[in-house]
Backbone as ProteinMPNN parsed JSONL, in Angstrom:
{"seq_chain_A": "MMDANGIDALPATGKLLGLDLGTKTIGVAVSDGLRYTATPLETIARTKFTADAARLLELISENAAVALVLGLPLNMDGSEGPRVQSTRAFARNLAQKAPLPILFWDERLSTSAVTRMLIEADTRRERRAEVVDKLAASYILQGFLDRLRITP", "coords_chain_A": {"N_chain_A": [[-95.257, -14.699, -130.867], [-98.805, -15.515, -131.014], [-101.689, -13.625, -131.118], [-104.214, -14.754, -128.786], [-106.491, -13.083, -128.875], [-109.361, -14.009, -131.28], [-108.178, -16.438, -132.55], [-109.342, -18.829, -132.101], [-111.293, -18.236, -133.719], [-110.782, -18.233, -136.323], [-111.323, -19.46, -139.219], [-110.716, -23.329, -140.444], [-109.543, -23.068, -142.482], [-108.621, -21.849, -145.957], [-107.403, -18.604, -147.118], [-105.028, -15.937, -145.848], [-104.412, -12.597, -145.207], [-101.302, -11.068, -145.094], [-100.461, -8.234, -142.748], [-98.243, -5.781, -142.993], [-97.994, -3.435, -141.233], [-96.759, -0.192, -141.427], [-96.131, 3.695, -141.526], [-95.507, 4.941, -143.533], [-96.802, 3.397, -144.967], [-98.024, -0.004, -146.111], [-97.306, -3.336, -146.002], [-98.62, -5.685, -148.045], [-99.301, -8.884, -147.854], [-100.227, -12.376, -148.805], [-101.636, -15.541, -148.07], [-101.402, -19.095, -148.782], [-105.081, -21.263, -149.844], [-104.69, -23.475, -148.373], [-102.566, -22.79, -146.467], [-99.756, -22.875, -146.254], [-97.714, -21.517, -147.373], [-96.889, -18.32, -147.754], [-96.947, -14.928, -150.009], [-95.894, -12.513, -151.054], [-97.742, -9.729, -151.683], [-98.661, -7.084, -152.006], [-97.35, -3.198, -152.167], [-98.857, -1.078, -149.785], [-99.074, 2.725, -150.539], [-99.604, 4.803, -147.666], [-102.655, 6.794, -146.532], [-105.39, 7.642, -146.099], [-107.103, 6.628, -143.576], [-109.827, 5.544, -144.637], [-109.307, 5.471, -147.09], [-107.04, 3.621, -147.363], [-108.385, 1.909, -145.93], [-110.7, 0.528, -147.96], [-108.661, 0.036, -149.495], [-107.264, -2.475, -148.526], [-109.939, -3.746, -148.462], [-110.652, -3.753, -150.936], [-108.617, -6.321, -151.463], [-109.191, -8.07, -149.719], [-111.331, -9.216, -150.942], [-110.979, -9.522, -153.25], [-108.957, -11.69, -152.884], [-110.4, -13.8, -151.321], [-110.401, -13.892, -148.374], [-109.947, -14.849, -145.016], [-109.743, -14.144, -142.787], [-106.783, -11.404, -140.894], [-103.479, -10.899, -140.156], [-101.954, -9.24, -138.125], [-98.886, -7.876, -138.109], [-97.18, -6.933, -135.084], [-95.871, -4.345, -133.951], [-93.052, -4.573, -131.353], [-91.706, -3.758, -128.407], [-87.876, -4.101, -128.894], [-88.06, -5.276, -125.777], [-90.465, -6.724, -125.885], [-91.919, -5.034, -124.574], [-94.491, -2.86, -124.585], [-95.121, -0.251, -126.755], [-95.987, 3.161, -128.139], [-96.23, 2.681, -131.439], [-97.476, 0.14, -131.211], [-99.586, 0.592, -130.31], [-101.368, 2.891, -131.806], [-101.338, 0.44, -133.429], [-103.165, -1.1, -132.844], [-104.862, 0.331, -132.102], [-105.597, 0.395, -135.455], [-106.413, -1.607, -136.213], [-108.782, -2.235, -134.293], [-110.081, -0.042, -135.876], [-110.197, -1.391, -138.513], [-111.685, -3.815, -138.139], [-114.359, -2.845, -137.562], [-115.128, -2.146, -140.467], [-113.983, -4.522, -141.969], [-115.555, -7.846, -141.358], [-113.993, -9.513, -139.779], [-112.263, -11.973, -138.511], [-109.071, -10.442, -136.825], [-105.923, -11.367, -136.288], [-103.157, -10.935, -133.71], [-99.376, -10.851, -134.948], [-96.036, -10.72, -133.686], [-93.479, -9.266, -134.726], [-91.148, -8.255, -134.757], [-88.326, -7.308, -136.113], [-88.346, -8.047, -138.053], [-88.884, -6.635, -140.94], [-85.971, -5.698, -140.938], [-84.56, -7.874, -141.054], [-85.527, -8.853, -143.414], [-84.382, -7.37, -145.058], [-81.826, -7.73, -144.621], [-82.06, -10.074, -146.147], [-82.503, -9.196, -148.355], [-79.748, -7.548, -149.344], [-77.734, -9.234, -149.049], [-78.961, -10.703, -151.604], [-77.926, -8.893, -152.924], [-79.879, -6.905, -153.794], [-80.592, -3.515, -155.7], [-80.451, -0.694, -153.656], [-82.84, 1.139, -154.149], [-84.761, -0.987, -155.7], [-85.217, -2.308, -153.622], [-86.181, -0.604, -151.474], [-88.899, -0.432, -152.585], [-89.987, -2.848, -152.343], [-88.999, -3.812, -149.992], [-91.533, -3.654, -148.131], [-94.025, -5.177, -148.026], [-92.504, -7.887, -148.581], [-91.67, -7.771, -146.051], [-94.349, -7.807, -145.257], [-95.254, -10.801, -145.713], [-93.062, -12.129, -144.341], [-93.794, -12.254, -141.359], [-96.713, -13.353, -141.819], [-95.301, -15.589, -143.012], [-94.329, -16.475, -140.616], [-96.801, -16.911, -138.952], [-97.827, -18.605, -139.742], [-96.486, -21.059, -140.116], [-96.297, -21.139, -137.018], [-98.767, -21.785, -136.346], [-99.309, -24.597, -137.971], [-97.722, -26.061, -135.658], [-99.304, -25.49, -133.427], [-101.34, -27.126, -131.668]], "CA_chain_A": [[-96.714, -14.304, -130.217], [-100.19, -15.133, -131.121], [-102.467, -12.965, -129.996], [-105.048, -15.48, -128.568], [-108.546, -13.103, -129.164], [-109.447, -14.557, -132.557], [-107.481, -17.804, -132.819], [-110.674, -20.034, -132.021], [-112.529, -17.289, -134.907], [-110.336, -18.898, -136.895], [-111.684, -20.556, -139.774], [-109.646, -24.175, -140.222], [-108.937, -22.913, -143.751], [-108.996, -20.218, -146.584], [-106.419, -17.82, -147.419], [-105.037, -15.584, -144.969], [-103.788, -11.778, -145.619], [-100.517, -10.606, -143.547], [-100.471, -7.017, -142.891], [-96.795, -4.916, -142.141], [-98.559, -1.735, -140.995], [-95.777, 1.308, -141.349], [-96.589, 5.124, -140.998], [-96.281, 5.665, -144.725], [-97.0, 2.094, -146.313], [-99.18, -1.221, -145.656], [-97.174, -4.216, -146.643], [-99.339, -6.997, -147.825], [-98.762, -10.665, -147.749], [-101.465, -13.069, -148.493], [-101.051, -17.008, -147.841], [-102.598, -20.182, -149.997], [-105.787, -21.474, -149.12], [-104.237, -24.317, -146.883], [-101.848, -22.501, -145.396], [-98.646, -23.432, -146.034], [-97.011, -20.245, -147.642], [-97.083, -17.173, -148.036], [-96.471, -14.67, -151.044], [-95.888, -10.643, -151.682], [-99.049, -9.072, -152.387], [-98.008, -5.409, -153.04], [-97.603, -2.589, -150.96], [-100.283, 0.354, -150.233], [-99.033, 3.789, -149.733], [-100.852, 5.145, -146.76], [-102.569, 8.46, -146.829], [-105.907, 8.194, -144.764], [-107.452, 5.436, -142.852], [-110.072, 5.703, -145.452], [-108.793, 5.307, -148.2], [-106.089, 2.201, -147.336], [-108.917, 0.929, -145.381], [-111.424, 0.378, -148.619], [-108.103, -0.592, -150.774], [-107.546, -3.267, -148.241], [-111.087, -4.443, -148.223], [-110.591, -5.426, -152.003], [-107.637, -7.176, -151.253], [-109.753, -9.4, -149.256], [-112.913, -9.336, -152.139], [-110.118, -10.565, -154.262], [-108.037, -12.893, -152.217], [-111.628, -14.007, -150.671], [-109.796, -14.109, -147.168], [-110.767, -15.379, -144.44], [-108.708, -13.644, -141.424], [-106.106, -11.018, -140.939], [-102.697, -11.367, -139.455], [-101.289, -7.977, -138.109], [-97.816, -7.64, -137.587], [-97.494, -6.816, -134.073], [-93.935, -4.39, -133.406], [-93.589, -4.616, -130.141], [-89.914, -2.921, -128.551], [-86.903, -5.314, -128.445], [-88.288, -5.748, -124.57], [-91.438, -7.204, -124.925], [-93.355, -4.274, -124.216], [-95.705, -2.009, -125.563], [-94.87, 1.253, -126.981], [-96.685, 3.893, -129.09], [-96.344, 1.804, -132.715], [-98.271, -1.117, -131.042], [-101.179, 1.122, -129.53], [-101.331, 2.807, -132.799], [-101.622, -0.778, -134.464], [-103.848, -1.714, -132.111], [-106.227, 1.533, -133.046], [-106.037, 0.548, -136.568], [-107.401, -2.82, -136.42], [-110.218, -1.493, -134.034], [-111.497, 0.34, -136.974], [-110.753, -2.095, -139.37], [-112.118, -4.28, -137.81], [-115.561, -2.511, -137.67], [-115.433, -2.394, -141.848], [-114.214, -5.52, -142.121], [-116.438, -8.603, -140.359], [-113.041, -10.907, -140.299], [-110.623, -12.499, -137.489], [-108.018, -9.604, -136.884], [-104.924, -11.881, -135.259], [-101.684, -10.154, -133.92], [-98.639, -11.551, -134.717], [-94.746, -10.387, -133.13], [-93.158, -8.644, -135.982], [-89.761, -7.438, -134.306], [-86.877, -7.449, -136.7], [-88.992, -8.54, -139.985], [-87.891, -5.807, -141.913], [-84.575, -5.515, -141.226], [-84.283, -9.381, -141.227], [-85.96, -9.29, -144.904], [-83.343, -5.76, -145.636], [-80.79, -7.999, -144.775], [-81.568, -10.836, -146.963], [-82.644, -8.517, -149.721], [-78.533, -7.015, -149.252], [-77.01, -10.098, -149.41], [-79.424, -11.382, -152.449], [-77.372, -7.744, -154.282], [-80.731, -5.84, -154.72], [-80.664, -2.176, -155.666], [-81.152, 0.301, -152.534], [-84.472, 1.756, -155.008], [-85.395, -2.243, -155.549], [-84.955, -2.56, -151.952], [-87.355, -0.068, -150.738], [-90.204, -0.819, -153.516], [-90.93, -4.898, -152.186], [-89.451, -4.302, -148.344], [-92.967, -3.759, -147.298], [-94.727, -6.648, -149.203], [-91.747, -8.989, -147.811], [-91.821, -7.672, -144.606], [-95.819, -8.718, -144.62], [-94.899, -11.889, -145.724], [-92.406, -12.479, -143.357], [-94.904, -11.815, -140.716], [-97.441, -14.036, -142.475], [-95.454, -16.478, -143.19], [-94.413, -17.461, -138.807], [-97.708, -16.81, -138.116], [-98.461, -20.412, -140.514], [-95.639, -21.9, -139.426], [-96.814, -21.086, -136.144], [-100.142, -22.197, -136.921], [-98.592, -26.022, -138.296], [-97.297, -26.848, -134.731], [-100.216, -25.821, -132.589], [-102.228, -28.808, -131.877]], "C_chain_A": [[-97.498, -14.505, -131.236], [-100.938, -14.355, -130.515], [-103.616, -13.882, -129.717], [-105.918, -14.774, -128.777], [-108.574, -13.634, -129.922], [-109.128, -15.698, -132.501], [-108.415, -18.474, -133.017], [-111.942, -19.4, -132.905], [-111.899, -17.947, -135.935], [-110.485, -19.844, -137.966], [-110.813, -21.803, -140.44], [-109.166, -24.316, -141.999], [-108.901, -22.048, -144.709], [-107.735, -19.092, -146.355], [-106.621, -16.195, -146.039], [-104.644, -14.166, -145.021], [-102.928, -11.501, -144.593], [-100.285, -9.077, -143.93], [-99.279, -6.601, -142.166], [-96.688, -3.326, -142.081], [-96.843, -0.287, -140.685], [-96.138, 2.314, -141.217], [-96.652, 5.262, -142.058], [-96.713, 4.506, -146.113], [-97.839, 1.105, -145.334], [-98.372, -1.966, -146.478], [-98.441, -5.429, -146.317], [-98.782, -8.549, -149.108], [-100.12, -11.53, -148.129], [-101.093, -15.16, -148.775], [-101.951, -18.097, -149.002], [-103.623, -20.64, -148.632], [-105.095, -22.869, -147.403], [-103.08, -24.206, -146.184], [-100.186, -22.127, -144.997], [-97.829, -22.252, -146.657], [-97.447, -19.034, -148.143], [-96.695, -16.145, -148.822], [-96.681, -12.877, -150.874], [-96.71, -10.462, -151.819], [-98.456, -7.895, -152.891], [-97.925, -4.504, -151.607], [-98.076, -0.95, -151.382], [-99.463, 1.539, -149.392], [-100.289, 4.419, -149.378], [-101.197, 6.472, -147.137], [-103.773, 8.246, -146.295], [-106.375, 7.298, -144.784], [-108.864, 5.217, -144.141], [-110.437, 5.001, -146.547], [-107.701, 3.858, -148.111], [-107.122, 1.023, -146.556], [-110.322, 0.168, -146.69], [-110.13, -0.383, -149.818], [-107.461, -2.248, -150.187], [-108.939, -4.37, -148.164], [-111.087, -5.197, -149.762], [-109.715, -6.241, -152.207], [-108.332, -8.002, -150.521], [-110.888, -9.432, -149.919], [-111.66, -10.156, -152.47], [-109.532, -11.238, -153.927], [-108.715, -14.15, -151.287], [-110.675, -14.689, -149.442], [-110.286, -14.182, -146.326], [-110.167, -14.462, -142.942], [-107.519, -12.744, -141.942], [-105.195, -11.174, -139.951], [-101.704, -10.055, -139.315], [-99.907, -8.183, -137.586], [-97.504, -6.945, -136.412], [-95.684, -5.46, -133.423], [-94.355, -3.715, -132.162], [-92.017, -3.576, -129.797], [-89.241, -4.468, -128.333], [-87.32, -5.991, -127.29], [-89.405, -6.568, -124.316], [-92.99, -6.563, -125.174], [-93.399, -3.522, -125.172], [-95.292, -0.792, -126.28], [-96.407, 1.878, -128.12], [-96.787, 3.126, -130.393], [-97.459, 0.397, -132.576], [-99.835, -0.386, -130.934], [-101.711, 1.402, -130.726], [-102.37, 1.333, -134.182], [-102.625, -1.237, -133.62], [-105.41, -1.02, -132.673], [-106.821, 0.735, -134.576], [-106.701, -0.606, -136.674], [-108.73, -2.737, -135.511], [-110.941, -1.01, -134.884], [-111.688, -0.632, -137.855], [-111.867, -3.025, -139.232], [-114.253, -4.243, -137.482], [-116.225, -2.284, -139.285], [-115.393, -3.957, -142.596], [-114.407, -6.707, -141.365], [-115.286, -9.726, -140.6], [-112.083, -11.268, -138.944], [-109.565, -11.224, -137.871], [-106.708, -10.551, -135.946], [-103.561, -10.603, -135.337], [-100.451, -11.528, -134.129], [-97.059, -10.563, -134.566], [-94.344, -9.846, -134.098], [-91.893, -8.015, -135.426], [-89.077, -8.404, -135.609], [-87.243, -8.391, -137.825], [-88.707, -7.874, -140.606], [-86.536, -5.715, -141.524], [-83.609, -6.792, -141.498], [-84.625, -9.659, -142.931], [-84.987, -8.015, -145.623], [-82.405, -6.657, -145.728], [-80.803, -9.204, -145.751], [-81.215, -9.748, -148.682], [-81.172, -7.644, -150.333], [-78.024, -7.351, -149.81], [-77.341, -10.488, -151.289], [-78.453, -10.097, -153.807], [-77.891, -6.511, -155.072], [-80.123, -4.413, -154.448], [-81.299, -1.837, -154.537], [-82.692, 0.538, -153.2], [-85.297, 0.884, -155.309], [-86.2, -1.847, -154.127], [-86.591, -1.95, -151.432], [-88.767, -0.369, -151.703], [-90.408, -2.192, -152.837], [-90.141, -4.948, -150.513], [-90.902, -4.257, -148.002], [-93.771, -4.634, -147.808], [-93.718, -7.653, -148.26], [-92.026, -8.929, -146.88], [-93.568, -8.443, -144.122], [-95.842, -10.517, -144.105], [-93.946, -12.605, -145.117], [-92.971, -13.191, -142.315], [-95.724, -13.124, -140.894], [-97.105, -15.393, -142.218], [-95.013, -17.424, -141.778], [-95.329, -17.521, -138.645], [-98.025, -18.214, -138.755], [-98.144, -21.299, -140.145], [-95.688, -22.362, -137.773], [-97.86, -21.522, -135.951], [-100.13, -23.864, -136.945], [-98.584, -26.413, -136.885], [-97.659, -26.403, -133.334], [-100.791, -26.088, -132.708], [-104.132, -27.926, -131.545]], "O_chain_A": [[-97.26, -13.958, -132.313], [-100.898, -14.345, -129.285], [-104.305, -13.838, -130.736], [-106.852, -15.528, -129.05], [-107.575, -14.347, -129.828], [-110.166, -16.337, -132.331], [-108.543, -18.882, -134.171], [-113.113, -19.779, -132.899], [-112.769, -18.374, -136.694], [-109.942, -20.944, -137.87], [-109.965, -21.299, -141.177], [-108.65, -25.271, -142.58], [-109.298, -20.999, -144.203], [-107.275, -18.923, -145.226], [-107.619, -15.653, -145.563], [-103.685, -14.529, -144.34], [-103.289, -11.558, -143.417], [-100.001, -8.687, -145.062], [-99.123, -6.89, -140.979], [-95.932, -2.452, -142.505], [-96.282, 0.158, -139.683], [-96.993, 2.147, -140.347], [-97.74, 5.749, -142.365], [-96.858, 4.58, -147.334], [-98.207, 1.322, -144.179], [-98.398, -1.641, -147.666], [-98.959, -5.883, -145.297], [-98.323, -8.902, -150.194], [-101.137, -11.143, -147.554], [-100.377, -15.706, -149.615], [-102.867, -17.828, -149.779], [-103.474, -20.586, -147.411], [-105.129, -22.94, -146.175], [-102.57, -25.075, -145.477], [-99.625, -21.518, -144.087], [-96.854, -22.193, -145.908], [-98.376, -18.895, -148.939], [-95.516, -16.052, -148.48], [-97.725, -12.301, -150.567], [-97.047, -11.425, -152.507], [-97.878, -7.747, -153.967], [-98.241, -4.824, -150.461], [-97.933, -0.148, -152.305], [-99.205, 1.531, -148.188], [-101.352, 4.612, -149.968], [-100.489, 7.224, -147.807], [-103.59, 8.939, -145.294], [-106.354, 6.705, -145.862], [-108.511, 4.178, -144.699], [-111.376, 4.274, -146.873], [-107.783, 3.089, -149.069], [-106.935, -0.192, -146.495], [-110.923, -0.795, -146.214], [-110.453, -1.127, -150.744], [-107.198, -3.128, -151.006], [-108.877, -5.561, -147.857], [-111.315, -6.379, -150.022], [-109.875, -7.016, -153.151], [-107.911, -9.127, -150.79], [-111.749, -9.839, -149.138], [-111.41, -11.269, -152.009], [-109.229, -11.924, -154.903], [-108.122, -15.075, -150.733], [-110.266, -15.846, -149.537], [-111.38, -13.618, -146.37], [-110.98, -14.63, -142.033], [-107.088, -12.957, -143.075], [-105.624, -11.53, -138.853], [-100.836, -9.805, -140.152], [-99.847, -8.735, -136.487], [-97.555, -5.774, -136.789], [-94.747, -5.806, -132.704], [-95.232, -2.91, -131.85], [-91.411, -2.893, -130.622], [-89.713, -5.51, -127.878], [-87.157, -7.211, -127.323], [-89.639, -7.096, -123.229], [-94.123, -6.888, -125.528], [-92.747, -3.407, -126.21], [-95.006, -0.3, -125.188], [-97.37, 1.288, -128.611], [-97.973, 2.795, -130.422], [-98.052, -0.182, -133.487], [-100.905, -0.789, -131.39], [-102.515, 0.567, -131.141], [-103.252, 1.286, -135.04], [-102.948, -2.31, -134.129], [-106.422, -1.432, -133.24], [-108.003, 0.515, -134.841], [-107.731, -0.555, -137.348], [-109.76, -3.183, -136.016], [-112.149, -1.236, -134.964], [-112.824, -0.974, -138.186], [-112.823, -3.071, -140.005], [-115.07, -5.145, -137.294], [-117.44, -2.237, -139.475], [-116.199, -4.474, -143.37], [-113.498, -6.881, -140.554], [-115.455, -10.663, -141.38], [-111.164, -10.514, -138.624], [-109.257, -11.017, -139.045], [-106.679, -10.252, -134.752], [-103.143, -9.844, -136.212], [-100.514, -12.682, -133.704], [-96.957, -9.652, -135.387], [-95.328, -9.923, -134.834], [-91.738, -6.906, -135.937], [-89.213, -9.582, -135.939], [-86.557, -9.271, -138.345], [-87.875, -8.41, -141.338], [-85.958, -5.616, -142.606], [-82.458, -6.839, -141.934], [-84.054, -10.534, -143.581], [-85.034, -7.894, -146.847], [-81.878, -6.688, -146.84], [-79.715, -9.49, -146.251], [-80.338, -9.64, -149.539], [-81.21, -7.13, -151.451], [-77.568, -6.833, -150.83], [-76.442, -10.562, -152.126], [-78.333, -10.267, -155.021], [-77.473, -5.732, -155.927], [-79.439, -4.079, -153.481], [-82.381, -2.323, -154.206], [-83.655, 0.035, -152.621], [-86.482, 1.213, -155.362], [-87.269, -1.337, -153.792], [-87.646, -2.52, -151.152], [-89.773, -0.522, -151.011], [-91.579, -2.504, -153.052], [-90.481, -5.862, -149.761], [-91.267, -5.281, -147.424], [-94.666, -3.809, -147.994], [-94.2, -8.155, -147.244], [-92.69, -9.855, -146.413], [-93.894, -9.19, -143.2], [-96.136, -11.167, -143.102], [-93.948, -13.814, -145.345], [-92.831, -14.406, -142.175], [-95.438, -14.032, -140.113], [-97.792, -16.232, -141.635], [-95.199, -18.638, -141.691], [-95.44, -18.47, -137.868], [-98.595, -18.977, -137.976], [-98.814, -22.277, -139.814], [-95.316, -23.437, -137.304], [-97.863, -21.769, -134.745], [-100.801, -24.473, -136.112], [-99.49, -27.212, -136.651], [-96.982, -26.612, -132.328], [-101.416, -25.778, -133.722], [-105.148, -28.621, -131.571]]}, "name": "protein", "num_of_chains": 1, "seq": "MMDANGIDALPATGKLLGLDLGTKTIGVAVSDGLRYTATPLETIARTKFTADAARLLELISENAAVALVLGLPLNMDGSEGPRVQSTRAFARNLAQKAPLPILFWDERLSTSAVTRMLIEADTRRERRAEVVDKLAASYILQGFLDRLRITP"}
């Protein structure tokens, strides 16, 4: 599900940052300027909104990002629960600090898909915990990028 609000405001080229917003961490990924691939960037340990936003603004600047793609944690039936509401609230607050288009992408099962991939790759549990959030952000952003390429 691509959020229609903001898609028209998306510049034709430029890097995008993908965010997997968790309660304890924010996984961050970045696309290349032509938007073919998403690469895991870092995992931010969440503290308070001001500090989280400050780090995101630094990453936006360092990567010259032109838009943000936030994973939207819909319920399995597609309905919106409390986590969607908190993600939308985070986006509203971040939009006041970052003058960029912010789009949403359905993130259902992204973390479990990435965890399954890491288990299949025989990654140690400690290492999985370190990388799962930024890999989930990359998974979310890659899904968005793939959809952009097939949308006229």
